[in-house]
CSV table of C-alpha atoms in Angstrom, one decimal:
chain,number,residue,atom,x,y,z
A,182,UNK,CA,-176.2,-97.8,-119.8
A,183,UNK,CA,-172.5,-97.5,-118.4
A,184,UNK,CA,-170.7,-95.1,-120.3
A,185,UNK,CA,-167.2,-96.8,-120.7
A,186,UNK,CA,-165.4,-93.6,-120.7
A,187,UNK,CA,-166.9,-91.7,-117.1
A,188,UNK,CA,-164.9,-93.5,-114.9
A,189,UNK,CA,-164.0,-91.8,-110.9
A,190,UNK,CA,-161.1,-92.4,-108.9
A,191,UNK,CA,-162.1,-91.4,-104.8
A,192,UNK,CA,-158.9,-92.3,-102.4
A,193,UNK,CA,-159.2,-93.3,-98.4
A,194,UNK,CA,-156.0,-93.6,-97.5
A,195,UNK,CA,-158.4,-95.2,-94.7
A,196,UNK,CA,-160.8,-97.7,-93.8
A,197,UNK,CA,-163.5,-97.5,-97.4
A,198,UNK,CA,-165.8,-99.8,-95.3
A,199,UNK,CA,-166.0,-96.7,-92.3
A,200,UNK,CA,-165.9,-93.7,-94.6
A,201,UNK,CA,-169.0,-93.3,-94.3
A,202,UNK,CA,-168.8,-90.1,-96.9
A,203,UNK,CA,-166.7,-91.0,-99.9
A,204,UNK,CA,-169.0,-94.1,-99.5
A,205,UNK,CA,-172.6,-92.1,-100.3
A,206,UNK,CA,-170.1,-89.8,-102.0
A,207,UNK,CA,-169.4,-93.5,-104.5
A,208,UNK,CA,-173.1,-94.1,-104.1
A,209,UNK,CA,-174.1,-90.5,-105.7
A,210,UNK,CA,-172.0,-90.5,-109.1
A,211,UNK,CA,-173.1,-94.3,-109.6
A,212,UNK,CA,-176.4,-93.1,-109.3
A,213,UNK,CA,-174.8,-91.3,-112.4
A,214,UNK,CA,-174.0,-94.0,-114.5
A,215,UNK,CA,-170.1,-93.5,-113.3
A,216,UNK,CA,-168.5,-96.6,-113.1
A,217,UNK,CA,-166.2,-95.6,-109.7
A,218,UNK,CA,-163.5,-97.7,-107.6
A,219,UNK,CA,-162.5,-96.8,-105.0
A,220,UNK,CA,-159.3,-96.4,-103.7
A,221,UNK,CA,-158.2,-97.2,-99.9
A,222,UNK,CA,-157.2,-99.5,-97.2
A,223,UNK,CA,-160.1,-102.8,-97.5
A,224,UNK,CA,-160.0,-103.4,-93.8
A,225,UNK,CA,-163.9,-103.6,-93.2
A,226,UNK,CA,-165.9,-104.1,-96.3
A,227,UNK,CA,-168.4,-101.0,-97.1
A,228,UNK,CA,-172.6,-101.1,-97.0
A,229,UNK,CA,-173.8,-103.9,-99.4
A,230,UNK,CA,-175.2,-101.0,-101.4
A,231,UNK,CA,-171.8,-100.1,-102.2
A,232,UNK,CA,-169.9,-103.7,-101.8
A,233,UNK,CA,-172.7,-105.1,-104.1
A,234,UNK,CA,-173.0,-102.8,-106.8
A,235,UNK,CA,-171.4,-103.0,-110.4
A,236,UNK,CA,-170.8,-99.8,-111.2
A,237,UNK,CA,-168.1,-99.7,-107.6
A,238,UNK,CA,-164.5,-101.2,-107.6
A,239,UNK,CA,-162.9,-101.4,-104.4
A,240,UNK,CA,-158.8,-100.9,-105.3
A,241,UNK,CA,-157.8,-102.5,-102.2
A,242,UNK,CA,-153.6,-100.6,-100.8
A,243,UNK,CA,-151.4,-102.5,-99.5
A,244,UNK,CA,-150.6,-101.1,-95.3
A,245,UNK,CA,-146.9,-100.5,-94.3
A,246,UNK,CA,-145.0,-102.9,-92.9
A,247,UNK,CA,-145.3,-102.8,-88.7
A,248,UNK,CA,-141.4,-103.2,-87.8
A,249,UNK,CA,-142.2,-99.0,-89.0
A,250,UNK,CA,-144.6,-98.0,-86.4
A,251,UNK,CA,-141.7,-99.4,-83.9
A,252,UNK,CA,-139.1,-96.4,-85.2
A,253,UNK,CA,-138.7,-93.2,-84.2
A,254,UNK,CA,-141.7,-90.4,-84.2
A,255,UNK,CA,-140.3,-88.6,-87.1
A,256,UNK,CA,-138.8,-91.4,-89.5
A,257,UNK,CA,-142.3,-93.5,-89.0
A,258,UNK,CA,-143.9,-90.5,-90.3
A,259,UNK,CA,-140.8,-89.6,-93.1
A,260,UNK,CA,-140.7,-94.7,-94.2
A,261,UNK,CA,-144.5,-94.4,-93.9
A,262,UNK,CA,-144.9,-91.6,-96.6
A,263,UNK,CA,-142.6,-92.7,-99.0
A,264,UNK,CA,-144.1,-95.8,-98.9
A,265,UNK,CA,-148.0,-94.7,-98.6
A,266,UNK,CA,-146.6,-92.8,-101.7
A,267,UNK,CA,-145.1,-95.4,-104.1
A,268,UNK,CA,-147.8,-97.9,-103.3
A,269,UNK,CA,-150.7,-94.7,-103.8
A,270,UNK,CA,-149.0,-93.9,-106.9
A,271,UNK,CA,-148.6,-96.9,-108.8
A,272,UNK,CA,-152.5,-98.1,-108.2
A,273,UNK,CA,-153.7,-94.5,-108.8
A,274,UNK,CA,-151.4,-95.0,-112.8
A,275,UNK,CA,-151.8,-98.5,-113.2
A,276,UNK,CA,-155.0,-100.6,-110.8
A,277,UNK,CA,-157.3,-97.7,-112.6
A,278,UNK,CA,-159.5,-97.1,-115.4
A,279,UNK,CA,-158.5,-94.1,-116.6
A,280,UNK,CA,-160.3,-91.6,-115.2
A,281,UNK,CA,-162.5,-88.0,-115.8
A,282,UNK,CA,-161.9,-86.9,-112.2
A,283,UNK,CA,-159.9,-88.0,-108.7
A,284,UNK,CA,-161.4,-87.2,-105.9
A,285,UNK,CA,-159.7,-87.7,-102.1
A,286,UNK,CA,-160.3,-87.2,-99.4
A,287,UNK,CA,-158.8,-85.0,-97.0
A,288,UNK,CA,-156.8,-85.7,-94.2
A,289,UNK,CA,-154.9,-86.9,-94.6
A,290,UNK,CA,-153.6,-84.9,-97.6
A,291,UNK,CA,-149.7,-85.8,-97.4
A,292,UNK,CA,-149.0,-87.6,-99.8
A,293,UNK,CA,-151.9,-88.3,-100.7
A,294,UNK,CA,-152.0,-84.7,-102.0
A,295,UNK,CA,-149.3,-85.1,-104.3
A,296,UNK,CA,-149.7,-88.1,-106.1
A,297,UNK,CA,-153.2,-86.9,-106.8
A,298,UNK,CA,-152.5,-83.8,-108.0
A,299,UNK,CA,-149.4,-85.9,-110.3
A,300,UNK,CA,-152.2,-88.3,-112.1
A,301,UNK,CA,-154.9,-85.6,-112.5
A,302,UNK,CA,-152.3,-83.9,-114.3
A,303,UNK,CA,-151.0,-86.6,-116.0
A,304,UNK,CA,-154.2,-88.2,-116.9
A,305,UNK,CA,-156.1,-85.0,-117.9
A,306,UNK,CA,-158.5,-85.3,-114.8
A,307,UNK,CA,-160.0,-83.1,-112.6
A,308,UNK,CA,-158.9,-83.5,-109.4
A,309,UNK,CA,-161.2,-82.7,-106.8
A,310,UNK,CA,-160.2,-82.5,-103.1
A,311,UNK,CA,-163.4,-83.5,-99.8
A,312,UNK,CA,-161.7,-81.6,-96.4
A,313,UNK,CA,-163.5,-83.4,-93.6
A,314,UNK,CA,-161.1,-81.5,-90.8
A,315,UNK,CA,-156.9,-80.8,-92.0
A,316,UNK,CA,-154.1,-83.8,-91.5
A,317,UNK,CA,-152.4,-80.7,-90.0
A,318,UNK,CA,-154.4,-80.4,-86.9
A,319,UNK,CA,-154.1,-85.0,-86.6
A,320,UNK,CA,-150.7,-84.5,-86.2
A,321,UNK,CA,-150.9,-81.3,-83.5
A,322,UNK,CA,-153.3,-83.8,-81.3
A,323,UNK,CA,-151.5,-86.7,-82.1
A,324,UNK,CA,-148.9,-85.5,-80.3
A,325,UNK,CA,-149.3,-82.5,-78.2
A,326,UNK,CA,-147.6,-80.0,-80.1
A,327,UNK,CA,-148.9,-76.3,-79.0
A,328,UNK,CA,-145.8,-74.3,-80.5
A,329,UNK,CA,-145.9,-74.4,-84.2
A,330,UNK,CA,-145.7,-71.2,-86.5
A,331,UNK,CA,-148.3,-71.4,-88.8
A,332,UNK,CA,-149.1,-67.9,-91.3
A,333,UNK,CA,-152.5,-67.3,-92.4
A,334,UNK,CA,-153.1,-65.9,-95.7
A,335,UNK,CA,-155.8,-63.4,-94.7
A,336,UNK,CA,-152.0,-62.2,-92.6
A,337,UNK,CA,-150.1,-62.6,-95.0
A,338,UNK,CA,-151.6,-60.1,-97.9
A,339,UNK,CA,-152.7,-58.0,-94.7
A,340,UNK,CA,-149.0,-56.6,-94.8
A,341,UNK,CA,-149.7,-56.0,-91.1
A,342,UNK,CA,-146.7,-56.0,-88.1
A,343,UNK,CA,-148.5,-57.5,-85.0
A,344,UNK,CA,-147.2,-57.1,-81.9
A,345,UNK,CA,-148.2,-56.9,-78.3
A,346,UNK,CA,-147.2,-53.3,-77.9
A,347,UNK,CA,-148.6,-52.4,-81.0
A,348,UNK,CA,-149.8,-52.5,-84.6
A,349,UNK,CA,-148.6,-50.4,-87.5
A,350,UNK,CA,-150.2,-51.2,-90.7
A,351,UNK,CA,-149.0,-50.8,-94.3
A,352,UNK,CA,-151.2,-46.8,-94.1
A,353,UNK,CA,-150.0,-46.3,-91.9
A,354,UNK,CA,-146.2,-46.5,-93.3
A,355,UNK,CA,-148.0,-44.9,-96.3
A,356,UNK,CA,-148.6,-41.3,-94.9
A,357,UNK,CA,-146.0,-41.6,-92.5
A,358,UNK,CA,-143.1,-41.7,-95.8
A,359,UNK,CA,-144.8,-39.1,-97.5
A,360,UNK,CA,-144.3,-36.4,-94.1
A,361,UNK,CA,-141.9,-35.8,-92.5
A,362,UNK,CA,-142.3,-38.5,-88.5
A,363,UNK,CA,-143.0,-36.9,-85.5
A,364,UNK,CA,-140.6,-37.5,-82.3
A,365,UNK,CA,-143.6,-40.3,-81.0
A,366,UNK,CA,-143.8,-42.4,-84.6
A,367,UNK,CA,-140.1,-42.2,-84.0
A,368,UNK,CA,-140.2,-43.8,-80.5
A,369,UNK,CA,-143.1,-46.0,-81.7
A,370,UNK,CA,-141.9,-47.8,-84.6
A,371,UNK,CA,-138.1,-48.3,-82.8
A,372,UNK,CA,-139.8,-49.8,-80.2
A,373,UNK,CA,-142.1,-51.6,-82.6
A,374,UNK,CA,-138.5,-52.8,-84.7
A,375,UNK,CA,-136.7,-53.6,-80.4
A,376,UNK,CA,-139.0,-55.8,-80.3
A,377,UNK,CA,-139.5,-58.2,-83.8
A,378,UNK,CA,-135.9,-58.2,-83.8
A,379,UNK,CA,-136.0,-59.9,-79.5
A,380,UNK,CA,-138.5,-61.8,-81.0
A,381,UNK,CA,-136.9,-63.2,-83.7
A,382,UNK,CA,-134.3,-64.5,-81.9
A,383,UNK,CA,-136.2,-66.2,-79.1
A,384,UNK,CA,-137.8,-67.8,-81.8
A,385,UNK,CA,-134.1,-68.7,-83.2
A,386,UNK,CA,-133.3,-69.9,-80.0
A,387,UNK,CA,-136.0,-71.9,-79.2
A,388,UNK,CA,-135.5,-75.5,-80.3
A,389,UNK,CA,-137.8,-77.0,-83.4
A,390,UNK,CA,-138.4,-80.6,-83.4
A,391,UNK,CA,-138.9,-82.6,-86.3
A,392,UNK,CA,-142.0,-83.2,-84.9
A,393,UNK,CA,-142.0,-79.6,-85.2
A,394,UNK,CA,-140.8,-78.9,-88.6
A,395,UNK,CA,-143.0,-81.5,-89.7
A,396,UNK,CA,-146.1,-80.4,-88.5
A,397,UNK,CA,-145.6,-76.9,-90.1
A,398,UNK,CA,-144.5,-78.8,-93.4
A,399,UNK,CA,-147.9,-80.9,-94.0
A,400,UNK,CA,-149.7,-77.4,-92.7
A,401,UNK,CA,-148.2,-76.2,-95.8
A,402,UNK,CA,-148.4,-78.5,-98.0
A,403,UNK,CA,-151.9,-79.4,-97.6
A,404,UNK,CA,-152.6,-75.0,-98.9
A,405,UNK,CA,-149.7,-75.1,-101.5
A,406,UNK,CA,-152.3,-78.2,-103.2
A,407,UNK,CA,-155.4,-77.1,-101.8
A,408,UNK,CA,-155.2,-73.5,-104.1
A,409,UNK,CA,-154.0,-75.2,-107.6
A,410,UNK,CA,-156.6,-78.6,-107.3
A,411,UNK,CA,-159.5,-78.6,-109.8
A,412,UNK,CA,-162.9,-77.9,-107.1
A,413,UNK,CA,-162.7,-77.9,-103.2
A,414,UNK,CA,-165.6,-79.2,-101.1
A,415,UNK,CA,-165.9,-78.8,-96.9
A,416,UNK,CA,-168.2,-80.0,-94.2
A,417,UNK,CA,-169.3,-77.0,-92.9
A,418,UNK,CA,-169.9,-73.1,-93.8
A,419,UNK,CA,-167.2,-72.9,-90.8
A,420,UNK,CA,-164.3,-74.7,-92.7
A,421,UNK,CA,-165.2,-73.0,-95.9
A,422,UNK,CA,-164.1,-69.4,-93.7
A,423,UNK,CA,-160.9,-71.1,-92.4
A,424,UNK,CA,-159.9,-72.3,-95.6
A,425,UNK,CA,-160.0,-68.4,-97.4
A,426,UNK,CA,-158.7,-67.6,-94.4
A,427,UNK,CA,-155.2,-69.6,-94.1
A,428,UNK,CA,-155.4,-71.1,-97.3
A,429,UNK,CA,-156.2,-68.7,-99.5
A,430,UNK,CA,-159.0,-71.9,-100.4
A,431,UNK,CA,-161.9,-70.9,-102.5
A,432,UNK,CA,-164.6,-74.0,-101.1
A,433,UNK,CA,-168.0,-75.2,-101.5
A,434,UNK,CA,-170.0,-76.3,-98.1
A,435,UNK,CA,-171.5,-79.9,-99.0
A,436,UNK,CA,-173.3,-80.8,-96.3
A,437,UNK,CA,-173.8,-84.5,-95.1
A,438,UNK,CA,-177.4,-86.3,-95.8
A,439,UNK,CA,-177.9,-89.7,-95.4
A,440,UNK,CA,-179.5,-91.5,-97.2
A,441,UNK,CA,-183.2,-92.3,-96.3
A,442,UNK,CA,-183.0,-96.8,-97.6
A,443,UNK,CA,-180.3,-96.8,-95.6
A,444,UNK,CA,-180.9,-95.0,-92.4
A,445,UNK,CA,-184.7,-95.1,-90.9
A,446,UNK,CA,-186.6,-96.0,-87.9
A,447,UNK,CA,-187.0,-99.5,-88.3
A,448,UNK,CA,-190.9,-101.1,-87.3
A,449,UNK,CA,-191.7,-103.5,-84.1
A,450,UNK,CA,-191.0,-106.2,-86.4
A,451,UNK,CA,-188.1,-104.5,-87.3
A,452,UNK,CA,-186.7,-104.3,-84.5
A,453,UNK,CA,-187.7,-107.9,-83.1
A,454,UNK,CA,-185.9,-109.2,-85.9
A,455,UNK,CA,-182.5,-107.2,-85.3
A,456,UNK,CA,-182.9,-107.7,-81.1
A,457,UNK,CA,-183.5,-111.8,-81.5
A,458,UNK,CA,-180.7,-112.3,-84.2
A,459,UNK,CA,-178.1,-109.9,-82.6
A,460,UNK,CA,-179.2,-111.9,-79.1
A,461,UNK,CA,-178.6,-115.9,-80.9
A,462,UNK,CA,-175.7,-114.9,-83.4
A,463,UNK,CA,-173.2,-112.5,-81.9
A,464,UNK,CA,-171.5,-113.2,-79.0
A,465,UNK,CA,-171.3,-109.2,-77.7
A,466,UNK,CA,-175.1,-109.4,-77.5
A,467,UNK,CA,-175.4,-111.5,-75.3
A,468,UNK,CA,-177.1,-109.2,-73.3
A,469,UNK,CA,-180.2,-108.6,-75.7
A,470,UNK,CA,-180.6,-112.2,-74.6
A,471,UNK,CA,-183.6,-113.0,-72.2
A,472,UNK,CA,-182.6,-115.8,-69.8
A,473,UNK,CA,-184.4,-115.0,-67.0
A,474,UNK,CA,-186.5,-118.4,-65.7
A,475,UNK,CA,-188.6,-116.0,-63.6
A,476,UNK,CA,-189.7,-113.3,-66.5
A,477,UNK,CA,-189.7,-116.1,-68.8
A,478,UNK,CA,-192.1,-118.2,-66.7
A,479,UNK,CA,-194.6,-115.1,-65.6
A,480,UNK,CA,-195.3,-115.2,-69.4
A,481,UNK,CA,-197.7,-116.7,-71.0
A,482,UNK,CA,-196.3,-120.4,-73.1
A,483,UNK,CA,-197.4,-118.6,-76.5
A,484,UNK,CA,-195.2,-116.0,-76.8
A,485,UNK,CA,-191.9,-117.3,-78.5
A,486,UNK,CA,-188.7,-115.5,-79.6
A,487,UNK,CA,-188.5,-113.3,-76.3
A,488,UNK,CA,-185.8,-111.1,-75.2
A,489,UNK,CA,-184.8,-108.0,-72.5
A,490,UNK,CA,-186.4,-105.7,-75.2
A,491,UNK,CA,-189.1,-107.6,-77.1
A,492,UNK,CA,-191.5,-110.6,-78.0
A,493,UNK,CA,-193.5,-112.3,-80.4
A,494,UNK,CA,-196.5,-113.9,-79.7
A,495,UNK,CA,-198.5,-117.5,-80.7
A,496,UNK,CA,-199.9,-115.1,-83.8
A,497,UNK,CA,-195.9,-114.5,-85.0
A,498,UNK,CA,-196.8,-110.4,-84.5
A,499,UNK,CA,-193.8,-108.9,-82.7
A,500,UNK,CA,-194.2,-106.4,-80.4
A,501,UNK,CA,-191.6,-104.3,-78.1
A,502,UNK,CA,-192.0,-104.7,-73.6
A,503,UNK,CA,-193.3,-102.7,-71.6
A,504,UNK,CA,-190.3,-103.5,-68.7
A,505,UNK,CA,-187.4,-102.9,-71.7
A,506,UNK,CA,-183.8,-101.6,-71.3
A,507,UNK,CA,-183.4,-98.2,-72.7
A,508,UNK,CA,-180.8,-98.5,-75.3
A,509,UNK,CA,-178.2,-95.4,-75.8
A,510,UNK,CA,-175.6,-96.1,-78.6
A,511,UNK,CA,-172.7,-94.6,-79.7
A,512,UNK,CA,-170.2,-95.1,-82.0
A,513,UNK,CA,-165.9,-93.4,-82.2
A,514,UNK,CA,-162.9,-94.0,-83.9
A,515,UNK,CA,-161.5,-94.1,-80.1
A,516,UNK,CA,-159.7,-91.2,-81.0
A,517,UNK,CA,-158.0,-88.1,-78.9
A,518,UNK,CA,-161.0,-85.7,-80.3
A,519,UNK,CA,-164.0,-87.9,-78.5
A,520,UNK,CA,-163.5,-87.9,-75.1
A,521,UNK,CA,-165.8,-91.0,-73.7
A,522,UNK,CA,-164.6,-89.9,-69.7
A,523,UNK,CA,-168.1,-87.9,-70.4
A,524,UNK,CA,-169.7,-90.1,-70.7
A,525,UNK,CA,-168.5,-92.9,-68.2
A,526,UNK,CA,-168.9,-90.2,-65.9
A,527,UNK,CA,-172.3,-89.5,-66.6
A,528,UNK,CA,-173.3,-93.0,-67.0
A,529,UNK,CA,-171.8,-94.6,-63.3
A,530,UNK,CA,-174.1,-90.7,-61.9
A,531,UNK,CA,-176.7,-92.4,-63.7
A,532,UNK,CA,-176.4,-96.2,-61.8
A,533,UNK,CA,-176.4,-94.4,-58.6
A,534,UNK,CA,-179.6,-92.3,-59.2
A,535,UNK,CA,-181.6,-95.2,-61.5
A,536,UNK,CA,-180.7,-97.6,-58.2
A,537,UNK,CA,-182.3,-95.1,-56.2
A,538,UNK,CA,-185.1,-94.8,-57.8
A,539,UNK,CA,-186.0,-98.6,-58.2
A,540,UNK,CA,-188.9,-98.8,-56.7
A,541,UNK,CA,-190.9,-94.7,-57.5
A,542,UNK,CA,-193.7,-94.6,-59.5
A,543,UNK,CA,-193.6,-95.8,-63.0
A,544,UNK,CA,-193.5,-92.2,-64.7
A,545,UNK,CA,-190.4,-90.8,-62.1
A,546,UNK,CA,-188.6,-94.0,-62.5
A,547,UNK,CA,-185.6,-94.6,-64.3
A,548,UNK,CA,-184.7,-97.8,-66.1
A,549,UNK,CA,-182.3,-99.8,-66.6
A,550,UNK,CA,-179.4,-98.9,-69.6
A,551,UNK,CA,-177.4,-100.9,-72.5
A,552,UNK,CA,-175.3,-98.4,-73.9
A,553,UNK,CA,-173.3,-99.8,-76.8
A,554,UNK,CA,-170.2,-98.0,-78.3
A,555,UNK,CA,-169.2,-99.5,-82.3
A,556,UNK,CA,-166.0,-99.3,-83.3
A,557,UNK,CA,-162.3,-99.2,-83.4
A,558,UNK,CA,-159.2,-98.1,-83.0
A,559,UNK,CA,-155.8,-96.9,-80.9
A,560,UNK,CA,-157.5,-95.9,-77.4
A,561,UNK,CA,-159.9,-98.6,-77.1
A,562,UNK,CA,-158.5,-100.8,-75.1
A,563,UNK,CA,-157.5,-97.6,-72.5
A,564,UNK,CA,-161.0,-97.0,-72.3
A,565,UNK,CA,-162.3,-101.2,-72.2
A,566,UNK,CA,-160.5,-101.7,-69.0
A,567,UNK,CA,-161.9,-97.6,-67.3
A,568,UNK,CA,-165.8,-99.9,-68.0
A,569,UNK,CA,-164.4,-103.1,-66.8
A,570,UNK,CA,-163.6,-101.4,-62.9
A,571,UNK,CA,-167.2,-99.5,-63.3
A,572,UNK,CA,-169.0,-102.0,-61.4
A,573,UNK,CA,-172.4,-100.1,-62.6
A,574,UNK,CA,-175.5,-102.2,-61.8
A,575,UNK,CA,-178.1,-100.2,-63.4
A,576,UNK,CA,-176.4,-99.1,-66.3
A,577,UNK,CA,-174.1,-101.9,-69.1
A,578,UNK,CA,-171.4,-101.7,-71.6
A,579,UNK,CA,-170.3,-103.7,-74.2
A,580,UNK,CA,-168.3,-102.6,-77.5
A,581,UNK,CA,-168.7,-104.3,-80.2
A,582,UNK,CA,-167.8,-104.3,-83.3
A,583,UNK,CA,-170.8,-103.7,-86.1
A,584,UNK,CA,-169.9,-104.3,-89.6
A,585,UNK,CA,-171.5,-101.9,-92.4
A,586,UNK,CA,-174.8,-103.8,-92.7
A,587,UNK,CA,-175.7,-104.8,-89.2
A,588,UNK,CA,-175.1,-100.6,-87.4
A,589,UNK,CA,-177.5,-99.0,-89.3
A,590,UNK,CA,-179.9,-101.9,-88.4
A,591,UNK,CA,-178.7,-101.8,-84.9
A,592,UNK,CA,-178.9,-97.8,-85.2
A,593,UNK,CA,-182.7,-97.9,-86.0
A,594,UNK,CA,-182.9,-99.7,-83.1
A,595,UNK,CA,-181.6,-98.1,-79.9
A,596,UNK,CA,-183.7,-95.0,-78.2
A,597,UNK,CA,-180.5,-91.8,-77.6
A,598,UNK,CA,-178.3,-91.4,-79.6
A,599,UNK,CA,-174.5,-89.9,-78.2
A,600,UNK,CA,-171.4,-87.5,-79.7
A,601,UNK,CA,-168.7,-86.3,-77.8
A,602,UNK,CA,-166.5,-86.0,-81.5
A,603,UNK,CA,-164.5,-82.1,-80.4
A,604,UNK,CA,-162.7,-82.5,-83.4
A,605,UNK,CA,-158.7,-82.1,-83.4
A,606,UNK,CA,-159.7,-78.3,-85.7
A,607,UNK,CA,-163.1,-77.4,-84.5
A,608,UNK,CA,-164.3,-77.3,-87.7
A,609,UNK,CA,-166.2,-80.7,-89.1
A,610,UNK,CA,-169.2,-81.8,-88.0
A,611,UNK,CA,-169.4,-85.7,-86.1
A,612,UNK,CA,-171.4,-89.0,-89.9
A,613,UNK,CA,-172.4,-89.8,-86.6
A,614,UNK,CA,-175.2,-87.8,-85.9
A,615,UNK,CA,-176.3,-87.1,-89.1
A,616,UNK,CA,-176.8,-91.0,-89.6
A,617,UNK,CA,-179.0,-90.7,-86.1
A,618,UNK,CA,-181.2,-88.2,-87.7
A,619,UNK,CA,-181.7,-90.1,-90.9
A,620,UNK,CA,-182.6,-92.7,-87.8
A,621,UNK,CA,-184.5,-90.4,-86.2
A,622,UNK,CA,-183.0,-91.1,-82.5
A,623,UNK,CA,-182.7,-87.9,-79.9
A,624,UNK,CA,-179.2,-85.8,-80.5
A,625,UNK,CA,-177.3,-85.7,-77.1
A,626,UNK,CA,-174.0,-84.1,-78.6
A,627,UNK,CA,-170.9,-82.4,-76.9
A,628,UNK,CA,-170.0,-78.6,-77.6
A,629,UNK,CA,-167.9,-77.3,-80.1
A,630,UNK,CA,-167.2,-74.9,-82.4
A,631,UNK,CA,-169.9,-75.5,-85.3
A,632,UNK,CA,-171.4,-77.8,-83.5
A,633,UNK,CA,-174.8,-75.4,-83.6
A,634,UNK,CA,-174.3,-76.6,-88.3
A,635,UNK,CA,-175.5,-79.7,-87.4
A,636,UNK,CA,-178.0,-79.9,-83.8
A,637,UNK,CA,-179.5,-77.0,-82.4
A,638,UNK,CA,-179.9,-77.4,-78.9
A,639,UNK,CA,-183.7,-77.6,-77.9
A,640,UNK,CA,-184.6,-78.8,-81.3
A,641,UNK,CA,-183.6,-81.6,-83.4
A,642,UNK,CA,-180.9,-83.0,-79.7
A,643,UNK,CA,-179.6,-81.6,-76.8
A,644,UNK,CA,-175.3,-79.8,-76.5
A,645,UNK,CA,-173.6,-80.4,-73.3
A,646,UNK,CA,-170.2,-79.8,-71.7
A,647,UNK,CA,-169.6,-81.5,-68.2
A,648,UNK,CA,-171.2,-85.0,-67.5
A,649,UNK,CA,-173.2,-83.2,-65.5
A,650,UNK,CA,-175.1,-81.5,-67.9
A,651,UNK,CA,-174.8,-84.5,-69.9
A,652,UNK,CA,-175.9,-87.1,-66.7
A,653,UNK,CA,-178.8,-84.2,-66.6
A,654,UNK,CA,-180.1,-84.4,-69.5
A,655,UNK,CA,-179.7,-88.2,-70.1
A,656,UNK,CA,-182.3,-88.4,-67.1
A,657,UNK,CA,-184.7,-86.2,-68.3
A,658,UNK,CA,-185.3,-87.6,-71.2
A,659,UNK,CA,-185.6,-91.8,-69.5
A,660,UNK,CA,-187.8,-90.6,-66.6
A,661,UNK,CA,-190.7,-92.9,-66.9
A,662,UNK,CA,-188.8,-94.8,-70.0
A,663,UNK,CA,-191.2,-96.6,-72.0
A,664,UNK,CA,-194.1,-95.8,-71.3
A,665,UNK,CA,-194.1,-92.5,-69.9
A,666,UNK,CA,-190.5,-90.5,-70.7
A,667,UNK,CA,-190.0,-87.9,-73.0
A,668,UNK,CA,-187.4,-90.1,-75.6
A,669,UNK,CA,-189.3,-87.9,-78.4
A,670,UNK,CA,-186.7,-84.6,-79.4
A,671,UNK,CA,-187.0,-85.7,-83.0
A,672,UNK,CA,-191.3,-84.1,-83.1
A,673,UNK,CA,-190.6,-80.5,-83.4
A,674,UNK,CA,-187.9,-80.8,-85.6
A,675,UNK,CA,-190.0,-82.5,-87.6
A,676,UNK,CA,-193.0,-80.4,-87.1
A,677,UNK,CA,-190.7,-77.5,-88.4
A,678,UNK,CA,-188.1,-79.0,-91.4
């Protein structure tokens, strides 16, 4: 029985359907008899466990007008913040039921944190921030700004004056005050003072752009409201430590765990159904269809529903083909924190070697490979142009948009998962890898600061740094596929967990 006053509001200033962690929070709260309201942009519907759940309601927000995006960057940011703040504040005050808690996803924190904090105080609700990344780091990456004046909490409380030529800390100064300074100490202090004065003059002379000021403001903003929330949760231990060091924010790490009811390895019957349905219902998946007359003639007439991967026999039983292509899958939001050039270069190298191995022993032959990259984002058009010019013979790359219901099914039918996520802060983990693990896929992941908290090299996946390393990993895993390959990295992981 649902208790009427157990209302929870989850705020996602992004596409709700592409915010799986917040959807999992909503599902967990709904199972605890909360009435959950997810406030955000409803560009795509989330998976049925969310969109069809009677305890979960989606509250859509209006996007800022398109004409704002054509304005100069600084003005655009300010106007978008004003618009978003007004729309979000109105929704939280008048379009949702009185909440016991408001849980917001960060980023974006500007202006979301202010609106959520204000409404939480007015309605006496718990204000919780779920830190996925940092707003300021995304802005810094987007606008290519490196020279920022960001004061860290640990530096501020230490009372130190750090300089390239030397360091004088508070304990040293206290000791000096209790006695007469030596000539050497006076000279050292004078040098440090002069250098610091020179640095301040240089800093004042530097031209600080409005974008730099806005990013520095976003950094301070996140720290200010993070310290005033009732609870902070984050995605990695590395981020938990950084929150403490940067802003003095206490937080708890909450790792992602995909629901087994949604992400799991599919059976042969389920896999064939996915291939057959997609091949016949979607133009983007026409590569799944088997249209080669020679192949169809070579198969017995009793076979039906033939795809490049599977078929159904006269008794209605589904089988996987021994000559099927390998499916390598990745998903992305096509942003700067994922360099898909690495994957494309690796696929080009793989294509050349696969062509040479075509007539070799089946145990050493490389398979035909279909690379599926799902998602939408600002850099998709750029990479689509690159893909069109690759002209590979043994590799096909498709970039479909897959809805929330089909994505787990497709992932559960794939053979290898690849993650190119590196994070603008270096402190968050790729949700796609969690989904891939849930679907039973071996994962090849790009190295970055805290990826080791999720992918253990050689146990539940492999790590790479360059396109050459990625190509070598793909070749070693797929050699002899499907009968003689080593696409079974997760066996060691499951046996040890």
